[in-house]
Tab-separated table of C-alpha atoms and ligand atoms in Angstrom:
chain	number	residue	atom	x	y	z
A	28	MET	CA	58.694	133.074	155.548
A	29	LEU	CA	57.996	130.655	158.388
A	30	SER	CA	56.017	131.732	161.416
A	31	HIS	CA	57.701	131.704	164.784
A	32	GLU	CA	55.782	128.564	165.778
A	33	GLN	CA	56.727	126.733	162.597
A	34	MET	CA	60.359	127.574	163.106
A	35	HIS	CA	60.151	126.429	166.690
A	36	HIS	CA	58.689	123.139	165.536
A	37	ALA	CA	61.221	122.682	162.768
A	38	ALA	CA	64.047	123.573	165.126
A	39	ARG	CA	62.977	120.831	167.505
A	40	GLN	CA	63.097	118.354	164.668
A	41	GLY	CA	66.551	119.546	163.725
A	42	ARG	CA	65.769	120.640	160.180
A	43	THR	CA	67.868	123.254	158.435
A	44	LEU	CA	66.719	126.763	159.152
A	45	HIS	CA	67.816	130.274	158.799
A	46	SER	CA	67.942	132.336	161.937
A	47	VAL	CA	65.492	133.157	164.702
A	48	TYR	CA	65.607	136.284	166.825
A	49	VAL	CA	65.707	135.087	170.438
A	50	TYR	CA	67.341	137.405	172.964
A	51	GLN	CA	66.171	140.997	172.758
A	52	ALA	CA	68.594	143.847	173.404
A	53	PRO	CA	67.656	144.400	177.079
A	54	VAL	CA	68.337	140.716	177.872
A	55	ARG	CA	71.711	140.812	176.151
A	56	LEU	CA	72.731	144.087	177.751
A	57	TRP	CA	71.627	142.807	181.158
A	58	HIS	CA	73.570	139.560	180.690
A	59	TRP	CA	76.900	141.270	180.068
A	60	VAL	CA	76.367	143.973	182.704
A	61	THR	CA	75.670	141.157	185.177
A	62	VAL	CA	78.830	139.319	184.116
A	63	VAL	CA	80.937	142.418	184.877
A	64	ALA	CA	79.134	143.194	188.169
A	65	MET	CA	79.391	139.604	189.418
A	66	THR	CA	83.064	139.386	188.520
A	67	VAL	CA	83.752	142.494	190.614
A	68	LEU	CA	81.505	141.200	193.434
A	69	MET	CA	83.172	137.802	193.595
A	70	ALA	CA	86.717	139.179	193.546
A	71	THR	CA	86.078	141.926	196.100
A	72	GLY	CA	83.773	139.772	198.255
A	73	TYR	CA	86.412	137.085	198.552
A	74	PHE	CA	88.855	139.631	200.014
A	75	ILE	CA	86.268	141.228	202.295
A	76	GLY	CA	86.091	137.843	204.002
A	77	LYS	CA	89.880	137.351	203.910
A	78	PRO	CA	91.289	140.883	204.112
A	79	PHE	CA	94.787	141.904	203.120
A	80	LEU	CA	97.232	142.261	205.972
A	81	MET	CA	97.331	145.816	207.280
A	82	LEU	CA	100.653	146.846	208.752
A	83	PRO	CA	100.917	149.246	211.668
A	84	GLY	CA	102.772	152.536	211.253
A	85	ASN	CA	102.132	155.251	208.704
A	86	ASP	CA	98.617	154.660	207.442
A	87	ALA	CA	98.843	156.928	204.399
A	88	GLY	CA	97.665	154.917	201.402
A	89	MET	CA	96.222	152.247	203.705
A	90	TYR	CA	92.620	152.611	202.657
A	91	LEU	CA	92.891	149.517	200.454
A	92	MET	CA	90.099	147.513	202.113
A	93	GLY	CA	87.948	150.641	202.045
A	94	TYR	CA	88.266	150.786	198.264
A	95	VAL	CA	87.607	147.061	198.004
A	96	ARG	CA	84.392	147.441	199.999
A	97	PHE	CA	83.372	150.504	197.991
A	98	ALA	CA	83.816	148.568	194.731
A	99	HIS	CA	81.757	145.711	196.206
A	100	PHE	CA	78.886	147.969	197.195
A	101	ALA	CA	78.917	149.844	193.867
A	102	ALA	CA	78.851	146.566	191.925
A	103	GLY	CA	76.134	145.349	194.318
A	104	TYR	CA	73.928	148.296	193.341
A	105	VAL	CA	74.603	147.649	189.659
A	106	LEU	CA	73.718	143.957	190.020
A	107	ALA	CA	70.507	144.702	191.934
A	108	ILE	CA	69.272	147.477	189.627
A	109	ALA	CA	70.071	145.376	186.552
A	110	PHE	CA	68.218	142.418	188.117
A	111	ALA	CA	65.165	144.589	188.810
A	112	GLY	CA	65.269	145.715	185.183
A	113	ARG	CA	65.513	142.096	184.072
A	114	ILE	CA	62.399	141.188	186.094
A	115	TYR	CA	60.543	144.049	184.423
A	116	TRP	CA	61.666	142.691	181.053
A	117	ALA	CA	60.311	139.242	181.928
A	118	PHE	CA	56.876	140.897	181.713
A	119	ALA	CA	57.561	143.321	178.861
A	120	GLY	CA	59.763	141.143	176.646
A	121	ASN	CA	59.195	138.129	174.405
A	122	GLU	CA	58.476	134.561	175.576
A	123	HIS	CA	62.189	133.749	175.950
A	124	ALA	CA	62.593	136.588	178.431
A	125	ARG	CA	60.411	134.619	180.869
A	126	GLN	CA	62.168	131.274	180.552
A	127	ILE	CA	64.623	131.507	183.446
A	128	PHE	CA	61.929	132.773	185.825
A	129	LEU	CA	59.191	130.271	185.016
A	130	PRO	CA	60.523	126.794	184.217
A	131	PRO	CA	57.527	124.397	183.890
A	132	LEU	CA	58.516	122.412	186.984
A	133	PHE	CA	55.278	120.411	187.088
A	134	ASN	CA	55.427	119.168	183.518
A	135	GLY	CA	56.618	115.557	183.242
A	136	ALA	CA	57.408	115.731	179.515
A	137	TRP	CA	59.610	118.725	180.158
A	138	TRP	CA	61.522	116.829	182.861
A	139	SER	CA	62.231	114.005	180.443
A	140	GLU	CA	63.798	116.602	178.153
A	141	VAL	CA	65.893	117.763	181.109
A	142	MET	CA	67.076	114.159	181.446
A	143	PHE	CA	67.774	113.984	177.721
A	144	GLU	CA	69.995	117.063	177.991
A	145	LEU	CA	71.787	115.544	180.963
A	146	ARG	CA	72.577	112.446	178.909
A	147	TRP	CA	73.626	114.662	176.000
A	148	TYR	CA	76.023	116.603	178.247
A	149	PHE	CA	77.480	113.292	179.476
A	150	PHE	CA	78.125	112.228	175.850
A	151	LEU	CA	75.434	109.517	176.038
A	152	GLU	CA	73.313	110.792	173.131
A	153	ASP	CA	74.427	111.022	169.529
A	154	ARG	CA	72.398	113.919	168.243
A	155	PRO	CA	71.619	117.163	170.031
A	156	LYS	CA	68.066	118.471	170.320
A	157	LYS	CA	67.607	122.034	169.249
A	158	TYR	CA	65.875	124.793	171.103
A	159	VAL	CA	65.053	128.328	170.103
A	160	GLY	CA	65.493	129.525	173.708
A	161	HIS	CA	67.386	127.748	176.478
A	162	ASN	CA	67.473	123.991	176.632
A	163	PRO	CA	65.446	122.644	179.625
A	164	LEU	CA	68.528	121.666	181.640
A	165	ALA	CA	69.978	125.167	181.212
A	166	ALA	CA	66.655	126.718	182.228
A	167	VAL	CA	66.384	124.637	185.386
A	168	MET	CA	69.968	125.452	186.442
A	169	MET	CA	69.451	129.138	185.663
A	170	PHE	CA	66.297	129.223	187.771
A	171	PHE	CA	67.566	127.385	190.860
A	172	LEU	CA	71.181	128.492	190.950
A	173	PHE	CA	71.174	131.855	189.222
A	174	VAL	CA	67.737	133.456	189.790
A	175	LEU	CA	67.217	132.178	193.335
A	176	GLY	CA	70.946	132.519	194.058
A	177	SER	CA	71.048	136.147	192.921
A	178	LEU	CA	67.913	137.009	194.888
A	179	PHE	CA	69.546	135.482	197.961
A	180	MET	CA	72.784	137.421	197.409
A	181	ILE	CA	70.909	140.698	196.869
A	182	ALA	CA	68.759	140.188	199.992
A	183	THR	CA	71.657	139.151	202.250
A	184	GLY	CA	74.018	141.730	200.681
A	185	PHE	CA	71.682	144.645	201.317
A	186	ALA	CA	70.853	143.293	204.778
A	187	LEU	CA	74.575	143.488	205.632
A	188	TYR	CA	74.760	146.865	203.933
A	189	SER	CA	71.903	148.161	206.087
A	190	GLU	CA	74.013	147.577	209.207
A	191	GLY	CA	76.307	150.364	208.022
A	192	ALA	CA	73.669	152.488	206.314
A	193	GLY	CA	71.616	152.689	209.505
A	194	HIS	CA	68.021	152.582	210.649
A	195	GLY	CA	65.506	153.964	208.208
A	196	HIS	CA	67.774	153.591	205.172
A	197	TRP	CA	65.879	151.906	202.331
A	198	SER	CA	68.163	148.854	202.602
A	199	ASP	CA	67.132	148.539	206.261
A	200	VAL	CA	63.445	148.957	205.433
A	201	LEU	CA	63.522	146.417	202.596
A	202	PHE	CA	66.102	143.892	203.818
A	203	GLY	CA	66.766	144.541	207.517
A	204	TRP	CA	64.420	141.672	208.396
A	205	VAL	CA	66.826	139.219	206.729
A	206	LEU	CA	69.277	139.675	209.626
A	207	VAL	CA	66.542	138.823	212.105
A	208	ALA	CA	65.153	135.930	210.050
A	209	LEU	CA	68.544	134.259	209.591
A	210	GLY	CA	69.702	134.840	213.161
A	211	ASP	CA	72.496	137.380	213.348
A	212	SER	CA	75.041	139.304	211.320
A	213	GLN	CA	77.687	136.569	211.460
A	214	THR	CA	75.273	133.951	210.083
A	215	VAL	CA	74.293	136.271	207.242
A	216	HIS	CA	77.991	136.942	206.496
A	217	SER	CA	78.671	133.183	206.343
A	218	LEU	CA	75.649	132.397	204.150
A	219	HIS	CA	76.433	135.360	201.866
A	220	ARG	CA	79.952	133.972	201.539
A	221	LEU	CA	78.632	130.463	200.820
A	222	GLY	CA	76.557	132.039	198.024
A	223	LEU	CA	79.796	133.092	196.336
A	224	TRP	CA	80.742	129.432	195.865
A	225	VAL	CA	77.267	128.429	194.710
A	226	LEU	CA	77.268	131.148	192.046
A	227	LEU	CA	80.845	130.417	191.051
A	228	SER	CA	79.950	126.740	190.540
A	229	PHE	CA	77.042	127.790	188.339
A	230	ILE	CA	79.295	130.097	186.313
A	231	PHE	CA	81.973	127.441	185.709
A	232	VAL	CA	79.419	124.937	184.439
A	233	HIS	CA	77.550	127.643	182.501
A	234	VAL	CA	80.613	128.888	180.627
A	235	TYR	CA	81.780	125.335	179.944
A	236	ALA	CA	78.323	124.439	178.607
A	237	ALA	CA	78.156	127.575	176.439
A	238	LEU	CA	81.527	126.752	174.870
A	239	ARG	CA	80.727	123.059	174.510
A	240	GLU	CA	77.320	123.666	172.926
A	241	ASP	CA	78.748	126.289	170.618
A	242	ILE	CA	80.991	123.547	169.218
A	243	MET	CA	78.710	120.506	169.475
A	244	SER	CA	75.023	121.421	169.342
A	245	ARG	CA	74.836	122.493	165.686
A	246	GLN	CA	73.257	125.829	166.557
A	247	SER	CA	74.749	129.187	167.417
A	248	ILE	CA	75.145	129.806	171.163
A	249	ILE	CA	77.633	132.450	172.259
A	250	SER	CA	77.016	134.747	169.302
A	251	THR	CA	73.296	134.503	170.149
A	252	MET	CA	73.915	136.302	173.447
A	253	ILE	CA	75.740	139.008	171.483
A	254	SER	CA	73.564	139.527	168.392
A	255	GLY	CA	70.278	138.059	169.635
A	256	TRP	CA	69.953	135.692	166.647
A	257	ARG	CA	70.082	131.906	166.811
A	258	SER	CA	70.984	130.022	163.641
A	259	PHE	CA	70.629	126.292	163.116
A	260	ARG	CA	72.495	123.704	161.075
A	261	ASP	CA	71.420	120.237	160.071
B	30	HEM	C1	77.155	137.816	193.187
B	30	HEM	C2	76.848	138.538	194.223
B	30	HEM	C3	77.710	138.705	195.439
B	30	HEM	C4	78.811	137.992	195.869
B	30	HEM	C5	79.465	136.801	195.198
B	30	HEM	C6	79.230	138.573	197.121
B	30	HEM	C7	80.280	138.113	197.903
B	30	HEM	C8	80.589	138.568	199.168
B	30	HEM	C9	81.514	137.946	200.066
B	30	HEM	C10	82.302	136.669	199.782
B	30	HEM	C11	81.551	138.687	201.212
B	30	HEM	C12	82.394	138.417	202.477
B	30	HEM	C13	81.515	137.692	203.495
B	30	HEM	C14	82.302	137.340	204.740
B	30	HEM	O1	83.154	136.447	204.661
B	30	HEM	O2	82.055	137.968	205.775
B	30	HEM	C15	80.650	139.790	201.033
B	30	HEM	C16	80.393	140.760	201.982
B	30	HEM	C17	79.473	141.774	201.805
B	30	HEM	N1	78.677	141.981	200.700
B	30	HEM	FE1	78.554	140.824	199.078
B	30	HEM	N2	78.402	139.620	197.417
B	30	HEM	C18	77.457	139.729	196.423
B	30	HEM	C19	76.434	140.643	196.338
B	30	HEM	C20	76.276	141.704	197.198
B	30	HEM	C21	75.281	142.724	197.051
B	30	HEM	C22	74.241	142.810	195.936
B	30	HEM	C23	75.453	143.580	198.082
B	30	HEM	C24	74.636	144.839	198.334
B	30	HEM	C25	75.202	146.008	198.456
B	30	HEM	C26	76.538	143.093	198.911
B	30	HEM	C27	76.989	143.657	200.092
B	30	HEM	C28	77.912	143.106	200.941
B	30	HEM	C29	78.220	143.634	202.259
B	30	HEM	C30	77.588	144.866	202.923
B	30	HEM	C31	79.207	142.812	202.813
B	30	HEM	C32	79.882	142.950	204.185
B	30	HEM	C33	81.019	143.939	204.085
B	30	HEM	C34	81.843	143.969	205.368
B	30	HEM	O3	81.522	143.224	206.310
B	30	HEM	O4	82.828	144.705	205.378
B	30	HEM	N3	77.026	141.926	198.331
B	30	HEM	N4	80.072	139.693	199.785
B	31	HEM	C1	79.192	136.025	185.862
B	31	HEM	C2	79.137	135.181	184.866
B	31	HEM	C3	77.854	134.782	184.177
B	31	HEM	C4	76.572	134.707	184.656
B	31	HEM	C5	76.096	134.960	186.064
B	31	HEM	C6	75.720	134.311	183.549
B	31	HEM	C7	74.350	134.116	183.632
B	31	HEM	C8	73.520	133.814	182.578
B	31	HEM	C9	72.085	133.714	182.626
B	31	HEM	C10	71.243	133.922	183.882
B	31	HEM	C11	71.632	133.439	181.395
B	31	HEM	C12	70.173	133.330	180.962
B	31	HEM	C13	69.814	134.597	180.249
B	31	HEM	C14	68.318	134.819	180.137
B	31	HEM	O1	67.591	133.977	179.578
B	31	HEM	O2	67.860	135.860	180.620
B	31	HEM	C15	72.779	133.307	180.521
B	31	HEM	C16	72.737	132.999	179.180
B	31	HEM	C17	73.859	132.850	178.404
B	31	HEM	N1	75.167	133.069	178.791
B	31	HEM	FE1	75.823	133.625	180.601
B	31	HEM	N2	76.487	134.163	182.422
B	31	HEM	C18	77.784	134.452	182.773
B	31	HEM	C19	78.889	134.434	181.945
B	31	HEM	C20	78.878	134.054	180.636
B	31	HEM	C21	80.027	133.976	179.783
B	31	HEM	C22	81.470	134.321	180.181
B	31	HEM	C23	79.591	133.538	178.572
B	31	HEM	C24	80.387	133.292	177.322
B	31	HEM	C25	81.117	132.245	177.158
B	31	HEM	C26	78.154	133.346	178.664
B	31	HEM	C27	77.354	132.926	177.663
B	31	HEM	C28	75.982	132.817	177.718
B	31	HEM	C29	75.172	132.397	176.606
B	31	HEM	C30	75.683	132.001	175.235
B	31	HEM	C31	73.853	132.402	177.028
B	31	HEM	C32	72.633	132.003	176.210
B	31	HEM	C33	72.553	130.493	176.250
B	31	HEM	C34	71.448	129.983	175.378
B	31	HEM	O3	71.193	130.554	174.333
B	31	HEM	O4	70.811	128.993	175.756
B	31	HEM	N3	77.752	133.666	179.942
B	31	HEM	N4	73.918	133.556	181.274
């Protein structure tokens, strides 16, 4: 039986291995809960900014935008609570649970691996490198676009929410300052909306990369976020 370090080393050299347990249950659960919450948030958020036409006359059954906003706020709570749980797990979980929060941004060797991955994704390298956790390019994108992006969406989302929830509500106490710091409500609305496109861009590239690497990188990818285990091939 190889130790974790030995397997890590062997994996980097691309030797045949069995499987390594990477993503613990809380990470996997959080990932898929976040996928559902963000899907609801992006669909409902888009229409909050571009509402459906409301016709005058009998308004029975006309609460449509009310339901859309309710779904947005409910999914917003789910996203935020799940994110808080994920931060807790960065402390409590294994080393891979910290990867997306703490990329080694000041390590030159690590950046050259980021560049290697970039070339690999552009079909300029013949053989993939193997990683037990995320590859460095994935980690850097997850940190800048997903972690910082989600924090921004949670802060601006609850700042907007606090306008309706009122003074003294916890959302006002924790995030009310965001409205002041960014100027006014309209600016926060616009930046919150811009965040939708930033996150959507991340998700498109992320899902493409997951599918591509599942086929090309000679290691398990998508099933790893389901079972937790990564297996390697020569
Ligand atoms: C992935 C995360 C999220 C996305 C993509 C998203 C997207 C959007 C979009 C596109 C809008 C319309 C902005 C506009 O054009 O005025 C919006 C509004 C809003 N969002 Fe989010 N949102 C996210 C997270 C959250 C969270 C966590 C909350 C917290 C509850 C939240 C609360 C709100 C509120 C209060 C509004 C304004 C509703 C209104 O003016 O009627 N959002 N969101
Ligand atoms: C709203 C959509 C999505 C978001 C925001 C998202 C976000 C993330 C994040 C932040 C991670 C890092 C997990 C961690 O280390 O804690 C991750 C990993 C992963 N995601 Fe997603 N994801 C989304 C959709 C999907 C979908 C649809 C798939 C399936 C095709 C997928 C497959 C994966 C896989 C396989 C990993 C692990 C990659 C690896 O082992 O290096 N994701 N995702």
